Short mmCIF file of C-alpha atoms in Angstrom, two decimals:
data_model
loop_
_atom_site.label_atom_id
_atom_site.label_comp_id
_atom_site.label_asym_id
_atom_site.label_seq_id
_atom_site.Cartn_x
_atom_site.Cartn_y
_atom_site.Cartn_z
CA MET A 26 -17.69 -78.23 -33.26
CA LYS A 27 -16.06 -78.72 -30.16
CA CYS A 28 -15.75 -75.50 -29.49
CA ILE A 29 -19.27 -74.20 -30.16
CA LYS A 30 -20.43 -76.08 -27.98
CA LEU A 31 -18.26 -74.98 -25.16
CA ASN A 32 -18.86 -71.40 -26.33
CA ALA A 33 -22.54 -72.03 -25.60
CA TRP A 34 -21.83 -74.03 -22.33
CA LYS A 35 -20.26 -71.39 -21.08
CA ARG A 36 -23.05 -68.39 -22.40
CA LYS A 37 -25.05 -70.06 -20.43
CA SER A 38 -22.94 -70.22 -17.11
CA LYS A 39 -23.02 -67.20 -17.43
CA LEU A 40 -26.25 -66.12 -17.28
CA THR A 41 -27.70 -68.93 -14.82
CA LEU A 42 -24.28 -66.99 -12.38
CA GLN A 43 -26.00 -63.91 -13.67
CA VAL A 44 -29.90 -64.63 -13.24
CA LEU A 45 -28.20 -66.36 -9.60
CA ILE A 46 -26.67 -62.77 -8.49
CA LEU A 47 -29.81 -61.05 -9.07
CA SER A 48 -31.58 -63.30 -6.55
CA ALA A 49 -29.36 -63.15 -4.40
CA PHE A 50 -28.90 -59.55 -4.44
CA SER A 51 -33.44 -59.05 -4.83
CA THR A 52 -33.26 -61.31 -1.38
CA VAL A 53 -30.83 -59.09 0.71
CA ALA A 54 -32.83 -55.96 -0.96
CA TYR A 55 -35.94 -56.91 0.00
CA SER A 56 -35.37 -58.03 3.75
CA GLU A 57 -34.71 -54.92 5.45
CA THR A 58 -32.47 -54.87 9.01
CA PHE A 59 -33.77 -52.28 11.66
CA LYS A 60 -33.04 -51.43 15.18
CA VAL A 61 -34.58 -50.54 18.64
CA LEU A 62 -32.53 -49.68 21.80
CA GLN A 63 -33.71 -49.67 25.18
CA LYS A 64 -32.39 -46.48 26.98
CA ASP A 65 -33.68 -45.28 30.08
CA LYS A 66 -35.98 -48.12 30.83
CA ALA A 67 -37.97 -47.48 27.63
CA PHE A 68 -38.10 -48.20 23.70
CA ASP A 69 -36.82 -45.53 21.47
CA LYS A 70 -40.24 -46.13 19.44
CA GLU A 71 -43.58 -46.23 20.16
CA THR A 72 -43.79 -47.64 16.49
CA LEU A 73 -42.31 -49.64 14.71
CA GLN A 74 -42.91 -51.00 10.38
CA VAL A 75 -41.92 -53.74 9.16
CA LYS A 76 -42.59 -56.35 6.29
CA VAL A 77 -42.30 -59.79 6.82
CA GLY A 78 -39.39 -61.04 6.19
CA ASP A 79 -37.90 -58.19 8.32
CA THR A 80 -35.12 -58.32 11.01
CA VAL A 81 -35.63 -56.39 14.42
CA HIS A 82 -32.65 -55.74 16.48
CA PHE A 83 -33.31 -54.97 20.37
CA GLU A 84 -30.43 -53.83 21.78
CA ASN A 85 -30.08 -52.89 25.30
CA ALA A 86 -28.22 -49.13 25.89
CA ASP A 87 -28.93 -49.24 29.39
CA PRO A 88 -26.72 -50.22 32.43
CA PHE A 89 -28.27 -52.90 33.75
CA PHE A 90 -30.19 -56.22 32.20
CA HIS A 91 -32.93 -56.00 30.13
CA ASN A 92 -35.50 -58.44 28.76
CA VAL A 93 -37.49 -58.35 25.41
CA PHE A 94 -40.70 -60.79 25.39
CA SER A 95 -43.95 -60.67 23.02
CA LEU A 96 -46.83 -62.91 23.52
CA SER A 97 -49.03 -62.03 20.19
CA ASP A 98 -49.53 -64.34 17.99
CA ALA A 99 -48.30 -62.81 14.74
CA LYS A 100 -44.87 -63.32 16.73
CA PHE A 101 -44.17 -65.00 20.21
CA PHE A 102 -40.80 -65.11 21.74
CA ASP A 103 -38.66 -64.20 24.96
CA LEU A 104 -35.02 -62.73 24.17
CA GLY A 105 -33.88 -63.86 28.18
CA SER A 106 -32.15 -61.17 29.78
CA PHE A 107 -28.84 -59.40 28.53
CA PRO A 108 -26.44 -56.47 29.65
CA LYS A 109 -25.49 -53.56 28.27
CA GLY A 110 -24.39 -53.19 24.84
CA GLU A 111 -25.70 -56.89 23.51
CA SER A 112 -29.00 -56.59 21.11
CA ARG A 113 -31.05 -60.02 20.11
CA PRO A 114 -32.69 -60.08 16.90
CA VAL A 115 -35.72 -61.25 16.29
CA ILE A 116 -37.01 -62.39 11.83
CA PHE A 117 -41.25 -61.17 12.37
CA ASP A 118 -41.75 -64.20 9.53
CA LYS A 119 -45.93 -63.45 9.50
CA ALA A 120 -47.99 -60.94 8.84
CA GLY A 121 -49.30 -58.80 12.15
CA THR A 122 -49.35 -56.14 15.06
CA VAL A 123 -46.08 -57.79 17.74
CA GLU A 124 -47.00 -55.81 21.40
CA VAL A 125 -43.82 -56.09 22.59
CA GLU A 126 -42.85 -55.53 26.22
CA CYS A 127 -39.76 -55.76 28.65
CA ALA A 128 -40.59 -58.54 31.88
CA ILE A 129 -38.60 -56.80 33.69
CA HIS A 130 -39.84 -53.40 33.53
CA PRO A 131 -43.62 -53.63 32.17
CA ASN A 132 -43.52 -49.86 31.38
CA MET A 133 -41.75 -50.61 28.99
CA LYS A 134 -44.07 -50.81 25.69
CA MET A 135 -43.66 -51.10 21.45
CA VAL A 136 -45.92 -52.50 18.95
CA ILE A 137 -44.52 -53.55 15.87
CA GLU A 138 -46.75 -53.65 12.51
CA VAL A 139 -46.06 -56.03 10.53
CA LYS A 140 -46.81 -55.91 6.96
CA MET B 28 -67.90 -49.14 32.59
CA LYS B 29 -65.68 -51.99 33.16
CA ILE B 30 -62.58 -50.41 36.03
CA LYS B 31 -60.01 -52.12 33.40
CA ALA B 32 -60.81 -49.62 30.74
CA VAL B 33 -60.47 -46.42 33.78
CA ALA B 34 -56.73 -48.15 33.98
CA GLY B 35 -55.51 -46.96 30.22
CA THR B 36 -57.11 -43.25 30.67
CA LEU B 37 -54.05 -42.59 33.16
CA ILE B 38 -53.41 -38.25 32.18
CA GLY B 39 -50.99 -36.18 30.89
CA ALA B 40 -49.08 -36.51 34.18
CA LEU B 41 -48.68 -40.46 34.56
CA LEU B 42 -46.42 -39.46 31.33
CA ALA B 43 -44.65 -36.59 32.72
CA PHE B 44 -44.05 -38.66 36.22
CA ASN B 45 -42.24 -41.07 34.17
CA SER B 46 -40.65 -39.46 31.93
CA VAL B 47 -38.97 -38.17 34.64
CA SER B 48 -38.74 -41.31 37.17
CA TYR B 49 -35.70 -42.56 36.14
CA ALA B 50 -32.20 -41.56 38.24
CA LYS B 51 -29.20 -39.87 36.90
CA GLN B 52 -26.27 -42.39 36.62
CA TYR B 53 -24.13 -42.36 39.48
CA HIS B 54 -21.01 -40.97 37.83
CA GLU B 55 -23.55 -37.83 36.49
CA MET B 56 -24.70 -37.49 40.50
CA THR B 57 -23.34 -34.76 42.72
CA PHE B 58 -23.74 -35.61 46.73
CA LYS B 59 -24.35 -32.17 48.25
CA ALA B 60 -27.36 -31.19 49.35
CA GLY B 61 -30.07 -29.34 47.13
CA HIS B 62 -27.63 -30.10 43.94
CA GLU B 63 -29.96 -29.52 40.52
CA SER B 64 -28.35 -33.56 39.51
CA LEU B 65 -30.46 -34.87 42.17
CA GLN B 66 -33.90 -33.39 41.64
CA GLU B 67 -35.66 -36.31 40.12
CA TRP B 68 -35.32 -38.71 43.36
CA LEU B 69 -38.68 -35.66 44.43
CA LEU B 70 -41.91 -36.80 43.90
CA PRO B 71 -43.97 -34.75 41.71
CA ASP B 72 -46.56 -32.86 44.15
CA THR B 73 -49.66 -34.67 42.65
CA PRO B 74 -49.89 -38.03 41.87
CA PRO B 75 -51.29 -39.32 38.16
CA TYR B 76 -54.83 -40.25 38.93
CA PRO B 77 -57.60 -41.43 36.02
CA LYS B 78 -59.54 -38.59 33.58
CA ASN B 79 -62.67 -39.88 35.29
CA ASN B 80 -61.76 -40.24 38.43
CA LYS B 81 -60.14 -36.96 39.11
CA PRO B 82 -59.91 -36.24 43.28
CA THR B 83 -62.28 -34.56 44.98
CA LYS B 84 -62.33 -33.91 48.54
CA GLU B 85 -66.13 -35.60 48.58
CA ARG B 86 -64.34 -38.40 46.80
CA VAL B 87 -61.48 -38.44 49.17
CA GLU B 88 -63.83 -38.61 52.40
CA LEU B 89 -66.11 -41.12 50.93
CA GLY B 90 -63.32 -43.49 49.96
CA LYS B 91 -61.37 -42.77 53.56
CA VAL B 92 -64.91 -44.06 55.08
CA LEU B 93 -65.18 -47.43 52.89
CA PHE B 94 -61.77 -47.79 53.72
CA PHE B 95 -62.44 -48.15 57.64
CA ASP B 96 -65.76 -49.37 56.98
CA PRO B 97 -65.34 -53.49 58.31
CA ARG B 98 -68.83 -54.44 57.25
CA ILE B 99 -67.52 -54.23 54.52
CA GLY B 100 -65.83 -57.88 55.08
CA GLY B 101 -67.60 -60.55 54.37
CA ASP B 102 -68.54 -61.38 57.90
CA GLY B 103 -68.97 -57.84 58.84
CA ASN B 104 -65.74 -57.39 60.06
CA MET B 105 -62.71 -56.81 58.07
CA SER B 106 -62.08 -53.24 56.04
CA CYS B 107 -59.13 -52.59 53.89
CA ALA B 108 -57.63 -50.87 57.50
CA THR B 109 -57.43 -54.51 58.90
CA CYS B 110 -54.47 -55.36 56.58
CA HIS B 111 -53.52 -51.52 55.43
CA ASN B 112 -53.27 -50.09 59.21
CA PRO B 113 -52.55 -46.21 59.57
CA LEU B 114 -50.75 -47.23 62.63
CA LEU B 115 -48.33 -50.15 61.50
CA GLY B 116 -47.43 -48.38 58.34
CA TRP B 117 -50.39 -48.41 56.30
CA SER B 118 -50.05 -52.34 56.65
CA ASP B 119 -49.69 -55.37 59.24
CA ALA B 120 -46.94 -56.01 60.80
CA LEU B 121 -46.96 -59.51 59.72
CA PRO B 122 -44.55 -61.42 58.29
CA THR B 123 -48.07 -62.83 55.40
CA ALA B 124 -50.91 -61.57 55.69
CA LYS B 125 -54.15 -63.26 57.73
CA GLY B 126 -57.49 -63.07 55.61
CA PHE B 127 -61.35 -64.32 55.78
CA LYS B 128 -61.28 -66.18 59.49
CA SER B 129 -57.46 -65.34 59.75
CA GLN B 130 -56.62 -67.69 57.68
CA VAL B 131 -52.98 -67.05 56.28
CA LEU B 132 -52.00 -66.45 53.72
CA GLY B 133 -48.77 -66.53 50.89
CA ARG B 134 -47.71 -62.96 50.86
CA ALA B 135 -46.96 -60.07 53.01
CA THR B 136 -49.72 -57.61 53.01
CA PRO B 137 -48.30 -54.07 50.52
CA VAL B 138 -47.78 -50.75 52.15
CA VAL B 139 -50.94 -48.58 50.60
CA THR B 140 -48.44 -45.42 50.80
CA ASN B 141 -47.11 -43.87 47.33
CA THR B 142 -49.00 -47.20 45.54
CA ALA B 143 -50.55 -43.42 43.82
CA TYR B 144 -47.14 -43.52 41.82
CA ASN B 145 -47.39 -46.63 40.73
CA SER B 146 -47.71 -47.30 37.35
CA ILE B 147 -49.08 -51.18 38.51
CA GLN B 148 -49.92 -52.47 41.51
CA MET B 149 -49.90 -56.19 43.25
CA TRP B 150 -46.67 -58.29 44.32
CA ASP B 151 -47.35 -59.84 40.58
CA GLY B 152 -48.47 -57.30 39.22
CA ARG B 153 -51.52 -58.56 38.38
CA LYS B 154 -53.42 -55.34 38.96
CA LYS B 155 -52.78 -52.05 36.81
CA SER B 156 -54.60 -48.98 38.29
CA LEU B 157 -55.17 -48.82 41.85
CA GLU B 158 -59.15 -48.55 41.39
CA ASP B 159 -58.35 -51.87 39.45
CA GLN B 160 -57.02 -52.83 42.76
CA ALA B 161 -59.35 -51.34 45.31
CA VAL B 162 -61.62 -54.04 44.99
CA GLY B 163 -59.72 -57.24 44.20
CA PRO B 164 -58.99 -58.69 47.98
CA MET B 165 -63.10 -58.00 48.36
CA GLU B 166 -63.82 -60.16 45.90
CA ALA B 167 -61.11 -62.44 46.29
CA SER B 168 -62.48 -65.63 48.57
CA VAL B 169 -59.94 -65.98 51.04
CA GLU B 170 -58.76 -61.97 52.06
CA MET B 171 -62.55 -60.13 52.57
CA GLN B 172 -65.17 -62.63 50.68
CA THR B 173 -67.38 -59.57 50.64
CA ASN B 174 -70.96 -59.83 49.83
CA PHE B 175 -71.63 -57.55 47.37
CA THR B 176 -75.34 -57.79 47.30
CA GLU B 177 -75.59 -57.09 50.93
CA LEU B 178 -72.49 -54.54 50.64
CA LEU B 179 -74.83 -52.41 48.73
CA ASN B 180 -77.70 -53.10 50.52
CA LEU B 181 -76.78 -51.72 53.50
CA ILE B 182 -75.04 -48.73 51.11
CA ASN B 183 -78.42 -47.95 49.84
CA HIS B 184 -80.26 -48.07 53.08
CA THR B 185 -77.72 -46.15 55.22
CA ASP B 186 -78.85 -42.44 54.07
CA ALA B 187 -75.42 -40.53 54.49
CA TYR B 188 -74.05 -43.02 52.90
CA LYS B 189 -76.33 -42.82 49.39
CA ASP B 190 -75.72 -38.72 50.15
CA ALA B 191 -72.02 -39.95 50.04
CA PHE B 192 -72.11 -41.36 47.11
CA GLU B 193 -74.20 -38.48 45.35
CA ALA B 194 -71.60 -36.25 46.41
CA ALA B 195 -68.65 -37.51 45.19
CA TYR B 196 -69.97 -39.13 42.02
CA PRO B 197 -72.99 -37.74 41.20
CA GLY B 198 -75.33 -39.72 38.48
CA GLU B 199 -73.40 -42.15 38.22
CA GLY B 200 -74.75 -44.44 41.76
CA ILE B 201 -73.56 -46.64 43.52
CA SER B 202 -72.18 -49.51 43.25
CA LYS B 203 -68.54 -51.54 42.51
CA ASP B 204 -66.95 -49.32 40.32
CA THR B 205 -67.94 -45.71 42.36
CA ILE B 206 -66.48 -47.55 45.79
CA ALA B 207 -63.91 -48.64 43.58
CA LYS B 208 -63.39 -45.22 42.53
CA ALA B 209 -63.93 -43.89 46.26
CA ILE B 210 -60.74 -45.61 47.62
CA ALA B 211 -58.57 -45.15 44.53
CA SER B 212 -59.18 -41.64 45.81
CA PHE B 213 -58.76 -42.24 49.59
CA GLU B 214 -55.44 -43.80 48.43
CA ARG B 215 -53.89 -41.15 46.77
CA THR B 216 -53.37 -39.28 49.42
CA ILE B 217 -51.50 -41.80 51.97
CA ILE B 218 -47.53 -39.84 50.19
CA SER B 219 -44.61 -40.08 51.63
CA ASN B 220 -42.20 -37.15 50.45
CA ASN B 221 -41.31 -35.10 52.87
CA SER B 222 -38.45 -37.30 54.37
CA PRO B 223 -35.28 -35.63 55.74
CA PHE B 224 -33.99 -37.77 52.90
CA ASP B 225 -36.46 -34.82 50.27
CA ARG B 226 -35.23 -32.24 52.87
CA TRP B 227 -31.87 -32.49 51.76
CA VAL B 228 -32.62 -33.06 47.87
CA LYS B 229 -34.19 -29.86 48.39
CA GLY B 230 -31.53 -28.08 50.15
CA ASP B 231 -31.25 -28.48 53.33
CA LYS B 232 -27.59 -29.66 54.41
CA LYS B 233 -28.50 -30.67 58.47
CA ALA B 234 -31.21 -33.38 56.95
CA LEU B 235 -28.60 -35.71 56.60
CA THR B 236 -25.64 -36.66 58.35
CA GLN B 237 -22.33 -37.68 56.24
CA GLN B 238 -22.96 -41.17 57.54
CA GLU B 239 -26.77 -40.95 55.38
CA VAL B 240 -24.85 -39.47 52.38
CA GLU B 241 -22.34 -41.47 51.87
CA GLY B 242 -25.14 -44.74 52.28
CA PHE B 243 -26.92 -42.41 49.79
CA LYS B 244 -24.21 -42.54 47.18
CA LEU B 245 -23.22 -46.82 48.00
CA PHE B 246 -26.94 -47.02 47.53
CA VAL B 247 -26.79 -45.67 43.83
CA ASN B 248 -23.48 -46.57 43.46
CA PRO B 249 -24.18 -49.85 40.62
CA ASP B 250 -20.20 -50.81 41.94
CA LYS B 251 -20.97 -50.90 46.00
CA GLY B 252 -25.05 -51.24 47.17
CA ASN B 253 -26.52 -51.68 43.64
CA CYS B 254 -30.06 -50.77 45.55
CA ALA B 255 -30.96 -48.11 42.68
CA VAL B 256 -30.63 -50.54 39.77
CA CYS B 257 -34.41 -51.57 41.44
CA HIS B 258 -35.68 -49.03 44.03
CA SER B 259 -34.43 -45.83 41.56
CA ALA B 260 -36.18 -42.40 41.60
CA PRO B 261 -37.89 -41.16 43.23
CA ASN B 262 -40.26 -43.70 44.43
CA PHE B 263 -36.87 -46.15 45.27
CA THR B 264 -39.02 -48.54 42.65
CA ASP B 265 -38.82 -49.25 39.16
CA ASP B 266 -42.62 -50.53 38.91
CA GLY B 267 -40.24 -53.70 37.83
CA PHE B 268 -39.95 -57.69 39.11
CA HIS B 269 -37.52 -59.32 40.18
CA ASN B 270 -36.23 -62.68 41.45
CA ILE B 271 -33.88 -61.75 44.58
CA GLY B 272 -33.10 -65.55 45.48
CA LEU B 273 -34.93 -65.17 48.77
CA PRO B 274 -35.30 -68.29 51.19
CA THR B 275 -38.78 -68.87 50.54
CA TRP B 276 -37.75 -69.96 46.13
CA GLY B 277 -36.42 -72.95 47.82
CA ASP B 278 -40.15 -74.36 49.05
CA LYS B 279 -41.28 -77.44 47.30
CA ASN B 280 -43.30 -75.36 45.69
CA PRO B 281 -42.04 -72.41 45.78
CA ASP B 282 -44.87 -69.05 45.28
CA MET B 283 -43.97 -68.14 41.63
CA GLY B 284 -44.82 -64.72 41.71
CA ARG B 285 -44.80 -62.90 38.44
CA TYR B 286 -44.90 -65.69 36.21
CA THR B 287 -48.85 -66.63 36.52
CA GLU B 288 -49.11 -62.98 35.09
CA ARG B 289 -46.64 -63.04 32.16
CA PRO B 290 -45.50 -66.83 31.17
CA LEU B 291 -41.22 -66.12 30.80
CA ARG B 292 -38.37 -68.48 32.79
CA LEU B 293 -37.21 -64.84 34.21
CA MET B 294 -40.43 -64.17 35.53
CA LYS B 295 -40.44 -67.36 38.17
CA GLY B 296 -40.37 -66.73 41.62
CA ALA B 297 -40.01 -62.99 40.55
CA PHE B 298 -42.47 -60.07 42.41
CA LYS B 299 -42.38 -56.40 41.77
CA THR B 300 -39.97 -53.83 44.07
CA PRO B 301 -41.78 -52.06 46.70
CA THR B 302 -40.53 -48.34 47.14
CA LEU B 303 -38.68 -47.80 50.21
CA ARG B 304 -40.37 -44.59 51.22
CA ASP B 305 -41.67 -44.61 55.07
CA ILE B 306 -39.53 -48.08 55.24
CA THR B 307 -38.92 -47.76 58.59
CA LEU B 308 -42.96 -48.36 59.46
CA SER B 309 -43.67 -51.53 57.97
CA ALA B 310 -41.47 -54.69 59.03
CA PRO B 311 -41.29 -57.28 58.35
CA TYR B 312 -39.56 -57.24 54.72
CA PHE B 313 -39.98 -58.95 51.40
CA HIS B 314 -42.77 -60.38 50.36
CA ASP B 315 -42.33 -63.60 52.07
CA GLY B 316 -41.98 -61.43 55.29
CA SER B 317 -38.67 -63.06 56.10
CA SER B 318 -36.45 -60.11 57.10
CA THR B 319 -37.43 -58.75 60.70
CA THR B 320 -34.63 -55.96 60.16
CA LEU B 321 -33.39 -53.29 57.33
CA GLU B 322 -30.20 -55.44 59.10
CA GLU B 323 -31.19 -58.52 57.45
CA VAL B 324 -31.90 -56.91 54.78
CA MET B 325 -28.56 -55.52 53.95
CA ASP B 326 -26.97 -59.04 54.73
CA HIS B 327 -29.64 -60.61 52.33
CA TYR B 328 -28.29 -58.25 49.68
CA ALA B 329 -24.89 -58.43 50.64
CA ALA B 330 -24.68 -62.19 49.50
CA GLY B 331 -26.47 -61.29 46.45
CA GLY B 332 -29.03 -63.87 47.50
CA LYS B 333 -29.53 -67.00 48.90
CA VAL B 334 -31.55 -69.08 46.50
CA LYS B 335 -29.99 -68.21 43.11
CA THR B 336 -31.56 -69.95 41.07
CA ASN B 337 -33.27 -67.93 38.20
CA LEU B 338 -32.04 -64.69 39.87
CA SER B 339 -32.75 -61.50 38.56
CA PRO B 340 -29.86 -60.94 36.97
CA ASN B 341 -29.86 -57.61 38.37
CA MET B 342 -28.84 -59.03 41.47
CA LYS B 343 -24.59 -59.64 42.15
CA GLN B 344 -22.87 -59.82 45.35
CA LEU B 345 -21.32 -57.01 47.15
CA ASN B 346 -18.35 -56.20 47.82
CA LEU B 347 -19.89 -53.86 50.84
CA THR B 348 -17.73 -53.18 54.54
CA ASP B 349 -19.73 -53.72 57.37
CA LYS B 350 -18.87 -49.44 57.62
CA GLU B 351 -20.78 -49.37 54.06
CA LYS B 352 -23.69 -51.25 55.06
CA ALA B 353 -24.79 -49.74 58.31
CA ALA B 354 -24.12 -47.01 56.34
CA ILE B 355 -26.91 -48.16 53.52
CA VAL B 356 -29.24 -49.01 56.49
CA ALA B 357 -28.40 -45.67 57.91
CA PHE B 358 -29.83 -44.20 54.99
CA MET B 359 -32.37 -46.11 54.28
CA LYS B 360 -34.01 -45.14 57.54
CA LYS B 361 -34.16 -41.84 56.49
CA LEU B 362 -36.60 -42.18 53.60
CA THR B 363 -39.12 -42.35 56.61
CA THR B 364 -41.34 -38.82 56.59
CA PRO B 365 -42.52 -37.67 60.48
CA PRO B 366 -45.88 -38.88 61.47
CA LYS B 367 -48.33 -36.39 61.19
CA LYS B 368 -51.77 -36.96 62.78
CA PHE B 369 -54.59 -38.82 61.21
CA GLU B 370 -58.10 -38.59 62.29
CA LEU B 371 -60.29 -41.50 61.75
CA PRO B 372 -63.47 -40.96 60.31
CA LEU B 373 -67.35 -41.51 61.53
CA LEU B 374 -68.56 -44.52 59.75
CA PRO B 375 -72.49 -44.33 58.58
CA MET B 376 -75.25 -45.42 60.53
#
């Protein structure tokens, strides 16, 4: 009797674990990661489409400091300034149009559409 | 039509200009007269302009007349040229400008020279195009305090003005918009692109001395002068905003500069990088007029600025000898185009 109960509990645990693992993988698969380079005083993309929950890493590839910010309603952020080789992540958690700029170099502009 | 709409319609020439506007890195450059690696320091022959305001002879001539007409000022005695004086390098030789009834303003008068190549105007970048900028000082009560009702009345009752507007902008009428467009057209003719430096880049070995070429190398070298990080090719500006740690930034209520337009910490006390072309003609220097000579300017940068709170991350103390500083100053003095004769217009009466 004890043995049957133990086996049943083991089967249940395995199933729960499988569900948990599946859920975890589903979440990872859903949220994507993107990279945007800042090079030659420009973003390497003029536009980018992401989904709610996705992360964009902004990486500075120029030999001087850049900034990244947005004052858009869909995402308001200021990443400060950072040098060549460094990057900063932004998670886009709301649908909408996000206008991204570099405060130091205002010619640097791009748009991220969050679906 | 709103002037702001004009700003968004710069023609392809601007895109082309932007795509080549940044200098190669120091290690990619060969410092020999006429070398291919230096050619991006030459300005495009034609500056960009908005689709709806292609420069024509009639537009430039009308703009020139308006630029020099003192009746535009609220007291009838102040023109654009009062502050942007061609005899003083298209500025006023004052530390900071004097506006309506000579009240002292907070910032130096920016030069008009080569603003045609700027993608953003004013020390704080609050105006996009020259069309947008042109009427800004007229509308400002502390600057020209123009009475537009009286001004439009004057123009509409002056035959020569009426004819000039119709010739320049057929069917568009006489308005604040066409005034702005004409002045912007004239300003696009105020160009400096034939300095000894330009001639050296084109191949004239004798245009610069060995010391001046050495100054250029130091100017570009990020481990030495580090000047080109902001004063970049070809117009010696990145059209960007930097807090360079001037003494006035330490004032009790300092000028916040770009922060008023972009409320980000990095922009507190940041101002637009001015061109260095024709720099010998526009002392004193900086937005607060706090340096009277290029040597003083050099000393400021060599020290990495004076008031270092919220300093631009691109500023740093420089490792320069006196000889090297002198070479950079000697180089900057070769960025001035020899003056040409300039004919003042007769104003319509």
